Amino acid sequence: MNDPFGRVIDYLRISVTDKCNLRCIYCMPAEGTKPFRQKDILTYEEILRVVKIAAPLGVKKIRITGGEPLARENIPYLISSIKDIHGIENISLTTNGLLLERYANELAAAGLDRVNVSLDSLKPERYKEMTRGGNVLDVLRGIEAAEKAGLSPVKINMVVIRGFNNDEIGDFAKITLNKPYQVRFIEFMPLGAREIWGPEKYVPLSEIKSVVETVAPITPVRLRRSGPARYYRFDGAPGVVGFINAISHQFCGECNRLRMTSDGKLRPCLFSGSEIDLKTPLRSGAPDEEIERLIKLAIEIKPVGHNITCDNTFQHLGPMSKIGG
Ligand code: SAM
Ligand code: SF4
């Protein structure tokens, strides 16, 4: 379905939980966030009903996210059930990777196509500090397991934060010299956990790219389904580096997505607080036509773009773990 600005909306990101087994400093406060009440979290049957109604409207691509999606029980069941829905062509998962070694084969067997792993440092001590307790070796084993299970191309997403991990940009880029991964650099956005954000911590993509170029020259590559990322390759490398410019060059003009929070709210845009409640109608016996009307409404009110910049104020949109990153 097209939105009023002619964008084709074919991508739904579904957050399946707001809980997480990490506490990344830029995403959650140390004490965690007050979780949604268990009874407010959509059941798998409710999620499947929404996808069944969204698919004939043109949604072809689903991403499962959170919180940490692998911290919710029986995700392979949800994935295989979504995969069975007519019209769904592609299903992917965003994870911190801690539990990926355990689940990679099961996820692949369930029909998962690809996985994005969030990883902000390769240094064990720093990773532990940035995630407040995580073990980077678990994530690295998870990435290997995903590759072996055929969840390819594995994407590694690094949020670059000045003073925390910007000295590792070159090391992340070098991963692509040996592995067929897509290593993607993401600009730090002024949302999530307030205490960490500051304009001085923001590293623009132009700077990230120039650091990558100090490793070796890169040439642009065109990839199918590149989404908001722009990709480059070191000469002869099996992997590619990608740059996701959420802030410095807005990708709103190409935005094809809607989000659904784990408590059943449709969000037309990450940067806008507007939400459409699906949980109440789902639970009060609304017919499919009403759910369809609400999905269409979310598409109709999708804003043309955002005006967030690296130096304007922090966006009080709630933690990314609750919105669904
Ligand atoms: N727990 C999973 C994970 O970490 O991949 C999925 C949810 S997490 C909220 C999704 C993504 O949002 C992660 O890659 C995380 O780095 C990113 N994220 C959270 N807060 C962010 C911020 N302020 N700026 C940029 N990316 C952010
Ligand atoms: Fe958890 Fe992902 Fe947020 Fe880190 S970024 S706290 S892994 S939801």
Tab-separated table of C-alpha atoms in Angstrom, residues 27-294:
chain	number	residue	atom	x	y	z
A	27	CYS	CA	19.260	2.215	25.358
A	28	MET	CA	18.181	1.461	28.909
A	29	PRO	CA	18.831	2.837	32.375
A	30	ALA	CA	21.008	0.631	34.641
A	31	GLU	CA	18.013	-0.481	36.674
A	32	GLY	CA	16.117	-1.400	33.486
A	33	THR	CA	12.740	0.043	32.583
A	34	LYS	CA	9.424	-0.771	34.160
A	35	PRO	CA	8.293	-3.617	31.908
A	36	PHE	CA	4.900	-3.737	30.283
A	37	ARG	CA	2.510	-5.927	32.244
A	38	GLN	CA	2.645	-9.492	30.957
A	39	LYS	CA	-1.064	-9.343	30.115
A	40	ASP	CA	-0.450	-6.301	27.889
A	41	ILE	CA	2.055	-8.111	25.671
A	42	LEU	CA	0.479	-9.370	22.453
A	43	THR	CA	0.249	-13.146	22.255
A	44	TYR	CA	1.696	-14.920	19.229
A	45	GLU	CA	-1.850	-15.555	17.999
A	46	GLU	CA	-2.611	-11.815	18.146
A	47	ILE	CA	0.618	-10.965	16.309
A	48	LEU	CA	-0.173	-13.576	13.642
A	49	ARG	CA	-3.646	-12.143	13.155
A	50	VAL	CA	-2.169	-8.670	12.535
A	51	VAL	CA	0.333	-10.064	10.001
A	52	LYS	CA	-2.434	-12.009	8.218
A	53	ILE	CA	-4.418	-8.793	7.849
A	54	ALA	CA	-1.363	-6.694	6.880
A	55	ALA	CA	-0.066	-9.084	4.199
A	56	PRO	CA	-2.895	-8.498	1.673
A	57	LEU	CA	-2.322	-4.745	2.166
A	58	GLY	CA	1.171	-5.246	0.746
A	59	VAL	CA	3.354	-6.066	3.752
A	60	LYS	CA	5.938	-8.542	2.441
A	61	LYS	CA	8.798	-8.169	4.840
A	62	ILE	CA	8.776	-8.746	8.599
A	63	ARG	CA	11.479	-8.051	11.165
A	64	ILE	CA	11.258	-9.438	14.681
A	65	THR	CA	12.840	-7.202	17.299
A	66	GLY	CA	12.511	-6.071	20.898
A	67	GLY	CA	13.813	-5.657	23.658
A	68	GLU	CA	15.690	-8.851	23.093
A	69	PRO	CA	13.505	-11.098	20.928
A	70	LEU	CA	15.439	-14.274	21.758
A	71	ALA	CA	14.620	-13.696	25.435
A	72	ARG	CA	10.968	-14.506	24.632
A	73	GLU	CA	10.031	-18.169	24.599
A	74	ASN	CA	9.461	-20.085	21.419
A	75	ILE	CA	10.418	-17.449	18.848
A	76	PRO	CA	11.024	-20.207	16.223
A	77	TYR	CA	7.298	-21.035	16.457
A	78	LEU	CA	6.372	-17.405	15.728
A	79	ILE	CA	8.827	-17.273	12.831
A	80	SER	CA	7.600	-20.446	11.165
A	81	SER	CA	3.974	-19.334	11.589
A	82	ILE	CA	4.695	-15.931	10.032
A	83	LYS	CA	6.602	-17.604	7.218
A	84	ASP	CA	3.485	-19.651	6.410
A	85	ILE	CA	1.386	-16.524	5.861
A	86	HIS	CA	0.636	-15.968	2.192
A	87	GLY	CA	2.435	-12.880	0.870
A	88	ILE	CA	5.256	-12.794	3.435
A	89	GLU	CA	8.467	-13.082	1.448
A	90	ASN	CA	11.164	-12.297	3.944
A	91	ILE	CA	11.591	-12.527	7.683
A	92	SER	CA	14.554	-11.268	9.677
A	93	LEU	CA	15.516	-10.782	13.302
A	94	THR	CA	17.451	-8.131	15.207
A	95	THR	CA	19.250	-9.464	18.259
A	96	ASN	CA	22.068	-8.680	20.628
A	97	GLY	CA	23.376	-12.148	19.748
A	98	LEU	CA	23.823	-13.461	23.288
A	99	LEU	CA	21.496	-16.418	22.693
A	100	LEU	CA	22.181	-16.834	19.009
A	101	GLU	CA	24.596	-19.725	19.335
A	102	ARG	CA	21.845	-21.668	21.111
A	103	TYR	CA	19.062	-20.814	18.628
A	104	ALA	CA	20.688	-20.266	15.205
A	105	ASN	CA	19.921	-23.709	13.766
A	106	GLU	CA	16.378	-23.738	15.118
A	107	LEU	CA	15.726	-20.250	13.736
A	108	ALA	CA	17.047	-21.206	10.311
A	109	ALA	CA	14.928	-24.377	10.306
A	110	ALA	CA	11.879	-22.276	11.225
A	111	GLY	CA	12.390	-20.214	8.070
A	112	LEU	CA	14.252	-17.155	9.333
A	113	ASP	CA	16.018	-15.580	6.359
A	114	ARG	CA	18.530	-13.253	7.959
A	115	VAL	CA	19.809	-11.912	11.221
A	116	ASN	CA	21.132	-8.518	12.340
A	117	VAL	CA	23.413	-8.644	15.342
A	118	SER	CA	24.028	-5.510	17.387
A	119	LEU	CA	27.634	-5.284	18.497
A	120	ASP	CA	29.275	-2.069	19.639
A	121	SER	CA	32.695	-3.232	20.798
A	122	LEU	CA	35.049	-6.120	20.127
A	123	LYS	CA	36.912	-5.529	23.372
A	124	PRO	CA	35.627	-7.766	26.173
A	125	GLU	CA	35.986	-5.193	28.970
A	126	ARG	CA	34.461	-2.387	26.961
A	127	TYR	CA	31.609	-4.557	25.695
A	128	LYS	CA	30.847	-5.539	29.258
A	129	GLU	CA	30.834	-1.878	30.274
A	130	MET	CA	28.687	-0.674	27.349
A	131	THR	CA	26.116	-3.446	27.805
A	132	ARG	CA	26.399	-3.498	31.593
A	133	GLY	CA	27.395	-7.123	31.890
A	134	GLY	CA	27.472	-8.822	28.470
A	135	ASN	CA	30.171	-11.221	27.295
A	136	VAL	CA	31.353	-10.365	23.787
A	137	LEU	CA	32.571	-13.941	23.252
A	138	ASP	CA	28.957	-15.156	23.454
A	139	VAL	CA	28.043	-12.719	20.674
A	140	LEU	CA	30.997	-13.691	18.485
A	141	ARG	CA	30.074	-17.374	18.848
A	142	GLY	CA	26.477	-16.459	18.004
A	143	ILE	CA	27.593	-14.692	14.814
A	144	GLU	CA	29.630	-17.754	13.744
A	145	ALA	CA	26.662	-20.000	14.480
A	146	ALA	CA	24.345	-17.788	12.422
A	147	GLU	CA	26.767	-17.914	9.492
A	148	LYS	CA	27.020	-21.704	9.726
A	149	ALA	CA	23.234	-22.028	9.944
A	150	GLY	CA	22.944	-20.121	6.645
A	151	LEU	CA	21.313	-16.993	8.084
A	152	SER	CA	23.174	-14.947	5.568
A	153	PRO	CA	24.315	-12.382	4.968
A	154	VAL	CA	24.912	-11.830	8.666
A	155	LYS	CA	24.692	-8.128	9.421
A	156	ILE	CA	26.616	-6.612	12.304
A	157	ASN	CA	25.308	-3.239	13.437
A	158	MET	CA	27.621	-0.927	15.367
A	159	VAL	CA	26.312	2.291	16.914
A	160	VAL	CA	29.260	4.671	16.948
A	161	ILE	CA	29.522	6.842	20.058
A	162	ARG	CA	32.378	9.294	20.463
A	163	GLY	CA	34.508	8.610	23.488
A	164	PHE	CA	33.086	5.091	23.834
A	165	ASN	CA	33.879	3.077	20.717
A	166	ASN	CA	34.825	5.381	17.821
A	167	ASP	CA	38.414	4.088	18.072
A	168	GLU	CA	37.136	0.650	16.939
A	169	ILE	CA	35.656	1.747	13.589
A	170	GLY	CA	38.707	0.423	11.692
A	171	ASP	CA	38.664	-2.922	13.525
A	172	PHE	CA	34.982	-3.425	12.732
A	173	ALA	CA	35.560	-2.576	9.066
A	174	LYS	CA	38.447	-5.077	8.915
A	175	ILE	CA	36.045	-7.916	9.810
A	176	THR	CA	34.802	-7.703	6.208
A	177	LEU	CA	38.295	-8.534	4.909
A	178	ASN	CA	37.916	-12.113	6.185
A	179	LYS	CA	34.190	-12.719	6.593
A	180	PRO	CA	31.224	-12.385	4.218
A	181	TYR	CA	29.384	-10.139	6.670
A	182	GLN	CA	27.770	-6.751	6.248
A	183	VAL	CA	29.305	-4.552	8.920
A	184	ARG	CA	27.085	-1.501	9.249
A	185	PHE	CA	27.866	1.719	11.056
A	186	ILE	CA	24.920	3.528	12.597
A	187	GLU	CA	24.789	7.100	13.799
A	188	PHE	CA	23.986	7.561	17.468
A	189	MET	CA	20.468	8.983	17.717
A	190	PRO	CA	19.194	11.348	20.416
A	191	LEU	CA	16.785	8.873	21.934
A	192	GLY	CA	16.825	5.962	24.346
A	193	ALA	CA	18.631	6.491	27.647
A	194	ARG	CA	18.886	10.196	28.319
A	195	GLU	CA	21.978	10.234	30.520
A	196	ILE	CA	24.314	9.135	27.723
A	197	TRP	CA	23.162	11.309	24.828
A	198	GLY	CA	25.032	14.520	24.062
A	199	PRO	CA	25.755	16.171	20.695
A	200	GLU	CA	29.488	15.773	21.372
A	201	LYS	CA	29.018	11.973	21.371
A	202	TYR	CA	27.523	12.006	17.876
A	203	VAL	CA	29.882	10.913	15.093
A	204	PRO	CA	28.638	11.836	11.605
A	205	LEU	CA	28.808	9.192	8.889
A	206	SER	CA	31.198	11.352	6.871
A	207	GLU	CA	33.716	11.013	9.703
A	208	ILE	CA	33.047	7.267	10.161
A	209	LYS	CA	33.558	6.743	6.425
A	210	SER	CA	36.833	8.639	6.391
A	211	VAL	CA	38.137	6.438	9.226
A	212	VAL	CA	37.119	3.308	7.270
A	213	GLU	CA	39.018	4.684	4.272
A	214	THR	CA	42.215	4.802	6.324
A	215	VAL	CA	42.090	0.961	6.437
A	216	ALA	CA	42.082	0.684	2.630
A	217	PRO	CA	40.230	2.283	-0.300
A	218	ILE	CA	36.540	1.341	-0.613
A	219	THR	CA	34.322	1.296	-3.666
A	220	PRO	CA	30.511	1.536	-3.662
A	221	VAL	CA	28.513	-1.644	-4.248
A	222	ARG	CA	24.854	-1.948	-5.134
A	223	LEU	CA	23.043	-4.578	-3.123
A	224	ARG	CA	19.529	-5.815	-3.553
A	225	ARG	CA	17.377	-4.736	-0.600
A	226	SER	CA	19.902	-2.213	0.646
A	227	GLY	CA	17.236	-0.285	2.598
A	228	PRO	CA	18.595	2.823	4.279
A	229	ALA	CA	22.230	1.621	4.132
A	230	ARG	CA	24.846	2.562	1.538
A	231	TYR	CA	27.392	-0.206	0.969
A	232	TYR	CA	31.084	-0.264	0.045
A	233	ARG	CA	33.718	-2.965	-0.309
A	234	PHE	CA	37.453	-3.173	0.232
A	235	ASP	CA	39.106	-4.524	-2.891
A	236	GLY	CA	38.653	-8.340	-2.957
A	237	ALA	CA	36.937	-8.489	0.458
A	238	PRO	CA	34.211	-11.122	1.006
A	239	GLY	CA	32.158	-8.753	3.178
A	240	VAL	CA	30.911	-5.195	2.790
A	241	VAL	CA	30.725	-2.159	5.024
A	242	GLY	CA	27.485	-0.207	5.245
A	243	PHE	CA	26.612	3.246	6.476
A	244	ILE	CA	23.194	4.001	7.898
A	245	ASN	CA	22.516	7.665	7.964
A	246	ALA	CA	19.548	8.063	10.250
A	247	ILE	CA	20.384	11.664	11.025
A	248	SER	CA	22.909	13.328	8.718
A	249	HIS	CA	21.171	12.348	5.477
A	250	GLN	CA	17.605	11.472	6.281
A	251	PHE	CA	16.299	8.340	4.612
A	252	CYS	CA	12.668	9.262	5.239
A	253	GLY	CA	11.979	9.631	1.500
A	254	GLU	CA	12.639	5.904	1.065
A	255	CYS	CA	11.050	4.771	4.342
A	256	ASN	CA	8.880	1.719	3.757
A	257	ARG	CA	8.147	0.637	7.321
A	258	LEU	CA	5.668	0.548	10.139
A	259	ARG	CA	6.476	-0.609	13.664
A	260	MET	CA	4.371	-2.526	16.127
A	261	THR	CA	5.292	-2.395	19.815
A	262	SER	CA	5.085	-5.479	22.012
A	263	ASP	CA	1.964	-4.043	23.666
A	264	GLY	CA	0.224	-3.771	20.327
A	265	LYS	CA	0.643	-0.136	19.250
A	266	LEU	CA	1.308	0.680	15.627
A	267	ARG	CA	3.911	3.412	15.173
A	268	PRO	CA	4.085	5.051	11.748
A	269	CYS	CA	7.530	6.560	12.472
A	270	LEU	CA	10.332	5.871	14.967
A	271	PHE	CA	10.761	9.575	15.631
A	272	SER	CA	7.134	10.453	16.151
A	273	GLY	CA	5.218	9.682	19.315
A	274	SER	CA	1.958	8.935	17.497
A	275	GLU	CA	0.606	5.438	17.983
A	276	ILE	CA	-2.495	3.517	17.003
A	277	ASP	CA	-3.750	0.999	19.506
A	278	LEU	CA	-4.409	-2.416	17.996
A	279	LYS	CA	-4.475	-4.386	21.231
A	280	THR	CA	-7.818	-3.051	22.441
A	281	PRO	CA	-9.699	-3.849	19.230
A	282	LEU	CA	-7.875	-7.192	18.911
A	283	ARG	CA	-9.135	-8.125	22.364
A	284	SER	CA	-12.627	-6.722	22.139
A	285	GLY	CA	-13.809	-8.794	19.230
A	286	ALA	CA	-13.213	-6.276	16.435
A	287	PRO	CA	-13.616	-7.817	12.966
A	288	ASP	CA	-10.649	-8.034	10.576
A	289	GLU	CA	-12.048	-5.046	8.630
A	290	GLU	CA	-11.554	-2.807	11.689
A	291	ILE	CA	-7.948	-3.968	12.200
A	292	GLU	CA	-7.368	-3.396	8.489
A	293	ARG	CA	-8.805	0.132	8.779
A	294	LEU	CA	-6.401	0.903	11.638
